[in-house]
């Protein structure tokens, strides 16, 4: 086959553009007291956490979502419910709760002071929240959960939206110059009809962002370094990505990814 024909075939491949907004849950009493929750402590949102979730909902009120996913843990579900209450595009959507989005297990450290666990990490020559205490879940296992969720989400969204939304175009991550971030709630997703809201936990989000950048070669926002990218999001902090999805035989695969912003939390100060 001639090269020109190959290039023409590539140009004609369909791509589905997907917005992905990750949200960390709101504050719990354990967060307020500086205690580690992990998986065994399934605490509800505190009064402040409910207010943060309300603020996130008001901030995102006019942002269109086509799908909502949440960790099955109470603090994440409550946060997702509050966001959905304020968003008209979510009125007909059903939240999908997935245990793959649970927080990392911190083993014997759950229920203990975060500052003490940070000292344990420092003594081991590691950093928090990447440190795995005894009986905890290794980072590789958390990353495996992230990969499995991403695969499930791609298949779910591809099957639901491909027929109507797939376009004869290849996905090309836009540069910051052509896709400026203006501090608006719909930065990066204005006019994108397929947009997933995913509510999860701080440590899992750290693992997810690192996986996106280091292994999926996600393009970073202008001026953003890895130290900030891989830091812990504040309660109800937002991270947004744009994904390209391609269909190969009967499966949907990722064709590219770029980050719009990470750890946005201005809504809780408003």
Tab-separated table of C-alpha atoms in Angstrom:
chain	number	residue	atom	x	y	z
A	1	UNK	CA	0.000	0.000	0.000
A	2	UNK	CA	1.329	3.437	-0.917
A	3	UNK	CA	2.225	5.828	1.922
A	4	UNK	CA	-0.360	8.357	0.709
A	5	UNK	CA	-3.068	5.709	1.030
A	6	UNK	CA	-1.949	4.833	4.573
A	7	UNK	CA	-2.038	8.491	5.602
A	8	UNK	CA	-5.499	8.867	4.083
A	9	UNK	CA	-6.732	5.849	6.034
A	10	UNK	CA	-5.313	7.314	9.276
A	11	UNK	CA	-6.982	10.657	8.606
A	12	UNK	CA	-10.306	8.903	8.111
A	13	UNK	CA	-10.160	6.937	11.369
A	14	UNK	CA	-12.953	7.872	13.698
A	15	UNK	CA	-12.156	9.413	17.071
A	16	UNK	CA	-14.411	10.156	20.021
A	17	UNK	CA	-13.287	13.099	22.151
A	18	UNK	CA	-13.950	12.617	25.859
A	19	UNK	CA	-13.691	15.147	28.663
A	20	UNK	CA	-12.688	13.632	32.015
A	21	UNK	CA	-13.035	15.594	35.266
A	22	UNK	CA	-11.668	13.951	38.411
A	23	UNK	CA	-12.911	15.276	41.758
A	24	UNK	CA	-11.620	14.431	45.209
A	25	UNK	CA	-14.337	13.963	47.838
A	26	UNK	CA	-15.174	16.685	50.360
A	27	UNK	CA	-13.773	16.916	53.872
A	28	UNK	CA	-14.664	14.329	56.528
A	29	UNK	CA	-14.180	14.570	60.296
A	30	UNK	CA	-11.154	12.306	59.876
A	31	UNK	CA	-9.673	14.753	57.364
A	32	UNK	CA	-10.320	17.599	59.791
A	33	UNK	CA	-8.598	15.742	62.625
A	34	UNK	CA	-5.644	14.792	60.417
A	35	UNK	CA	-6.433	11.077	60.563
A	36	UNK	CA	-5.905	8.607	57.739
A	37	UNK	CA	-9.024	6.856	56.444
A	38	UNK	CA	-8.047	4.576	53.577
A	39	UNK	CA	-10.567	1.801	52.970
A	40	UNK	CA	-11.586	0.479	56.389
A	41	UNK	CA	-12.993	3.804	57.641
A	42	UNK	CA	-16.053	4.688	55.549
A	43	UNK	CA	-16.870	8.042	57.108
A	44	UNK	CA	-19.448	10.573	55.839
A	45	UNK	CA	-18.723	14.157	54.888
A	46	UNK	CA	-18.400	16.691	57.684
A	47	UNK	CA	-20.477	19.873	57.635
A	48	UNK	CA	-17.538	21.586	55.931
A	49	UNK	CA	-17.300	18.701	53.471
A	50	UNK	CA	-20.969	19.049	52.570
A	51	UNK	CA	-20.421	22.779	52.010
A	52	UNK	CA	-17.394	21.999	49.805
A	53	UNK	CA	-19.442	19.528	47.765
A	54	UNK	CA	-22.197	22.139	47.417
A	55	UNK	CA	-19.590	24.677	46.263
A	56	UNK	CA	-18.199	22.224	43.716
A	57	UNK	CA	-21.742	21.582	42.487
A	58	UNK	CA	-22.461	25.287	42.105
A	59	UNK	CA	-19.134	25.802	40.324
A	60	UNK	CA	-19.891	22.987	37.863
A	61	UNK	CA	-23.594	23.772	37.510
A	62	UNK	CA	-23.443	24.725	33.824
A	63	UNK	CA	-20.801	22.177	32.792
A	64	UNK	CA	-22.276	19.393	30.670
A	65	UNK	CA	-21.722	15.806	31.858
A	66	UNK	CA	-22.768	12.706	29.947
A	67	UNK	CA	-21.628	10.133	32.530
A	68	UNK	CA	-20.986	10.051	36.290
A	69	UNK	CA	-18.760	7.541	38.080
A	70	UNK	CA	-17.918	7.409	41.775
A	71	UNK	CA	-16.027	5.378	44.297
A	72	UNK	CA	-18.461	3.231	46.258
A	73	UNK	CA	-17.233	4.766	49.533
A	74	UNK	CA	-19.688	7.047	51.348
A	75	UNK	CA	-17.622	10.263	51.269
A	76	UNK	CA	-17.214	10.041	47.491
A	77	UNK	CA	-20.857	9.104	46.822
A	78	UNK	CA	-22.102	12.015	48.930
A	79	UNK	CA	-19.824	14.405	47.012
A	80	UNK	CA	-21.014	13.080	43.642
A	81	UNK	CA	-24.670	13.353	44.714
A	82	UNK	CA	-24.232	16.995	45.744
A	83	UNK	CA	-22.569	17.863	42.432
A	84	UNK	CA	-25.316	16.093	40.480
A	85	UNK	CA	-28.048	17.930	42.425
A	86	UNK	CA	-26.776	21.259	41.100
A	87	UNK	CA	-26.215	20.146	37.509
A	88	UNK	CA	-29.139	20.042	35.074
A	89	UNK	CA	-27.293	17.745	32.653
A	90	UNK	CA	-27.134	15.123	35.426
A	91	UNK	CA	-30.895	15.045	36.069
A	92	UNK	CA	-31.385	12.005	33.815
A	93	UNK	CA	-28.051	10.314	34.602
A	94	UNK	CA	-27.445	7.396	36.919
A	95	UNK	CA	-24.274	7.424	38.973
A	96	UNK	CA	-22.126	4.306	38.488
A	97	UNK	CA	-20.417	3.317	41.752
A	98	UNK	CA	-17.250	1.326	41.166
A	99	UNK	CA	-15.069	-0.253	43.899
A	100	UNK	CA	-12.060	0.158	41.588
A	101	UNK	CA	-12.212	3.861	42.536
A	102	UNK	CA	-11.824	3.178	46.288
A	103	UNK	CA	-9.099	4.957	48.207
A	104	UNK	CA	-5.743	3.247	48.591
A	105	UNK	CA	-5.560	0.894	51.568
A	106	UNK	CA	-3.031	2.147	54.140
A	107	UNK	CA	-3.070	-1.057	56.200
A	108	UNK	CA	-2.151	-0.676	59.878
A	109	UNK	CA	-1.880	3.122	59.470
A	110	UNK	CA	-5.612	3.650	58.898
A	111	UNK	CA	-7.103	5.651	61.758
A	112	UNK	CA	-3.688	7.021	62.740
A	113	UNK	CA	-2.406	10.582	62.430
A	114	UNK	CA	-1.335	11.505	58.883
A	115	UNK	CA	1.713	13.313	60.313
A	116	UNK	CA	2.866	10.067	61.961
A	117	UNK	CA	2.502	8.171	58.682
A	118	UNK	CA	4.492	10.905	56.925
A	119	UNK	CA	7.248	10.340	59.485
A	120	UNK	CA	7.115	6.606	58.767
A	121	UNK	CA	7.438	7.381	55.057
A	122	UNK	CA	10.353	9.750	55.639
A	123	UNK	CA	12.163	7.135	57.725
A	124	UNK	CA	11.696	4.673	54.863
A	125	UNK	CA	13.073	7.185	52.344
A	126	UNK	CA	9.685	7.577	50.669
A	127	UNK	CA	7.040	10.273	50.355
A	128	UNK	CA	3.378	10.392	51.367
A	129	UNK	CA	0.865	9.375	49.988
A	130	UNK	CA	3.002	7.029	47.870
A	131	UNK	CA	4.282	5.244	50.980
A	132	UNK	CA	2.757	1.827	51.719
A	133	UNK	CA	2.570	0.971	55.449
A	134	UNK	CA	2.544	-2.688	56.570
A	135	UNK	CA	-0.542	-4.556	55.326
A	136	UNK	CA	-1.294	-1.661	52.979
A	137	UNK	CA	-1.911	-1.684	49.251
A	138	UNK	CA	1.248	-1.275	47.131
A	139	UNK	CA	1.300	1.528	44.578
A	140	UNK	CA	1.419	-1.008	41.739
A	141	UNK	CA	-1.874	-2.516	42.895
A	142	UNK	CA	-3.500	0.919	43.070
A	143	UNK	CA	-2.214	1.664	39.560
A	144	UNK	CA	-3.656	-1.657	38.389
A	145	UNK	CA	-7.057	-0.561	39.701
A	146	UNK	CA	-6.721	2.762	37.868
A	147	UNK	CA	-5.864	0.931	34.635
A	148	UNK	CA	-8.809	-1.447	35.041
A	149	UNK	CA	-11.216	1.416	35.707
A	150	UNK	CA	-9.942	3.390	32.720
A	151	UNK	CA	-10.411	0.342	30.487
A	152	UNK	CA	-13.957	-0.233	31.809
A	153	UNK	CA	-14.818	3.429	31.359
A	154	UNK	CA	-13.544	3.508	27.768
A	155	UNK	CA	-15.622	0.459	26.847
A	156	UNK	CA	-18.703	1.809	28.650
A	157	UNK	CA	-18.521	5.270	27.109
A	158	UNK	CA	-17.492	4.002	23.686
A	159	UNK	CA	-20.451	1.612	23.529
A	160	UNK	CA	-22.840	4.340	24.699
A	161	UNK	CA	-21.656	7.290	22.602
A	162	UNK	CA	-19.667	6.039	19.619
A	163	UNK	CA	-22.561	5.711	17.194
A	164	UNK	CA	-23.719	9.308	17.682
A	165	UNK	CA	-20.470	11.086	18.570
A	166	UNK	CA	-17.608	9.362	16.745
A	167	UNK	CA	-16.014	11.774	14.253
A	168	UNK	CA	-13.912	11.167	11.131
A	169	UNK	CA	-10.859	12.771	12.639
A	170	UNK	CA	-7.741	11.799	14.553
A	171	UNK	CA	-7.247	13.087	18.078
A	172	UNK	CA	-4.509	15.687	18.388
A	173	UNK	CA	-3.816	17.092	21.857
A	174	UNK	CA	-4.235	20.861	21.568
A	175	UNK	CA	-1.362	23.056	22.695
A	176	UNK	CA	-1.873	25.561	25.534
A	177	UNK	CA	-1.578	28.337	22.963
A	178	UNK	CA	-4.563	27.056	20.962
A	179	UNK	CA	-6.527	25.915	24.012
A	180	UNK	CA	-6.028	28.545	26.722
A	181	UNK	CA	-7.118	27.920	30.305
A	182	UNK	CA	-9.100	30.945	31.432
A	183	UNK	CA	-10.198	29.818	34.879
A	184	UNK	CA	-13.718	28.973	33.708
A	185	UNK	CA	-15.627	25.923	34.928
A	186	UNK	CA	-15.875	24.559	31.370
A	187	UNK	CA	-12.212	25.073	30.439
A	188	UNK	CA	-11.273	22.469	27.840
A	189	UNK	CA	-14.734	20.898	27.570
A	190	UNK	CA	-16.821	23.684	26.050
A	191	UNK	CA	-18.708	22.139	23.151
A	192	UNK	CA	-17.580	18.580	23.991
A	193	UNK	CA	-20.777	16.515	24.399
A	194	UNK	CA	-19.134	13.464	26.004
A	195	UNK	CA	-17.780	14.336	29.444
A	196	UNK	CA	-17.329	12.013	32.417
A	197	UNK	CA	-17.402	13.154	36.047
A	198	UNK	CA	-15.362	10.809	38.263
A	199	UNK	CA	-15.439	11.324	42.045
A	200	UNK	CA	-12.761	9.498	43.978
A	201	UNK	CA	-10.000	9.929	46.597
A	202	UNK	CA	-6.756	11.836	47.076
A	203	UNK	CA	-4.178	9.044	47.027
A	204	UNK	CA	-5.857	7.270	44.120
A	205	UNK	CA	-5.942	10.538	42.151
A	206	UNK	CA	-2.186	10.941	42.731
A	207	UNK	CA	-1.590	7.475	41.288
A	208	UNK	CA	-3.946	8.125	38.367
A	209	UNK	CA	-2.310	11.413	37.382
A	210	UNK	CA	1.169	9.887	37.578
A	211	UNK	CA	0.033	6.966	35.411
A	212	UNK	CA	-1.500	9.336	32.857
A	213	UNK	CA	1.693	11.396	32.618
A	214	UNK	CA	4.425	8.767	32.891
A	215	UNK	CA	2.870	5.856	31.033
A	216	UNK	CA	0.113	7.274	28.845
A	217	UNK	CA	2.291	10.289	27.924
A	218	UNK	CA	-0.402	12.817	28.793
A	219	UNK	CA	0.521	16.342	27.635
A	220	UNK	CA	0.928	18.761	30.557
A	221	UNK	CA	-0.503	22.267	30.869
A	222	UNK	CA	1.921	25.056	30.105
A	223	UNK	CA	4.207	25.857	33.044
A	224	UNK	CA	3.100	22.844	35.106
A	225	UNK	CA	5.874	20.661	36.537
A	226	UNK	CA	5.722	17.095	37.793
A	227	UNK	CA	6.058	18.065	41.454
A	228	UNK	CA	2.800	19.994	41.304
A	229	UNK	CA	1.105	17.476	38.985
A	230	UNK	CA	1.768	14.609	41.388
A	231	UNK	CA	0.803	16.469	44.577
A	232	UNK	CA	-2.335	15.801	46.640
A	233	UNK	CA	-5.503	17.581	45.519
A	234	UNK	CA	-7.424	19.552	48.153
A	235	UNK	CA	-10.853	18.308	49.220
A	236	UNK	CA	-13.158	18.682	46.157
A	237	UNK	CA	-10.097	19.620	44.086
A	238	UNK	CA	-10.656	19.211	40.325
A	239	UNK	CA	-8.367	17.714	37.677
A	240	UNK	CA	-9.444	17.750	34.020
A	241	UNK	CA	-8.210	15.800	31.007
A	242	UNK	CA	-9.195	15.478	27.361
A	243	UNK	CA	-8.994	11.974	25.880
A	244	UNK	CA	-9.198	10.667	22.350
A	245	UNK	CA	-10.906	7.282	21.912
A	246	UNK	CA	-10.517	5.128	18.832
A	247	UNK	CA	-12.348	1.941	17.886
A	248	UNK	CA	-10.209	-1.033	16.923
A	249	UNK	CA	-12.253	-4.084	15.925
A	250	UNK	CA	-14.790	-4.391	18.750
A	251	UNK	CA	-12.811	-2.524	21.414
A	252	UNK	CA	-12.266	1.121	22.260
A	253	UNK	CA	-8.723	2.284	22.882
A	254	UNK	CA	-7.050	5.488	24.002
A	255	UNK	CA	-5.458	7.420	21.137
A	256	UNK	CA	-4.168	10.434	23.077
A	257	UNK	CA	-4.555	12.516	26.217
A	258	UNK	CA	-3.830	16.003	27.451
A	259	UNK	CA	-4.296	17.689	30.811
A	260	UNK	CA	-6.278	20.932	30.990
A	261	UNK	CA	-5.639	21.688	34.685
A	262	UNK	CA	-4.980	19.939	38.002
A	263	UNK	CA	-5.911	20.521	41.647
A	264	UNK	CA	-8.265	23.432	41.005
A	265	UNK	CA	-9.920	24.392	44.284
A	266	UNK	CA	-10.916	28.035	43.932
A	267	UNK	CA	-14.617	27.107	44.178
A	268	UNK	CA	-14.294	26.334	47.902
A	269	UNK	CA	-12.996	29.875	48.526
A	270	UNK	CA	-15.865	31.587	46.763
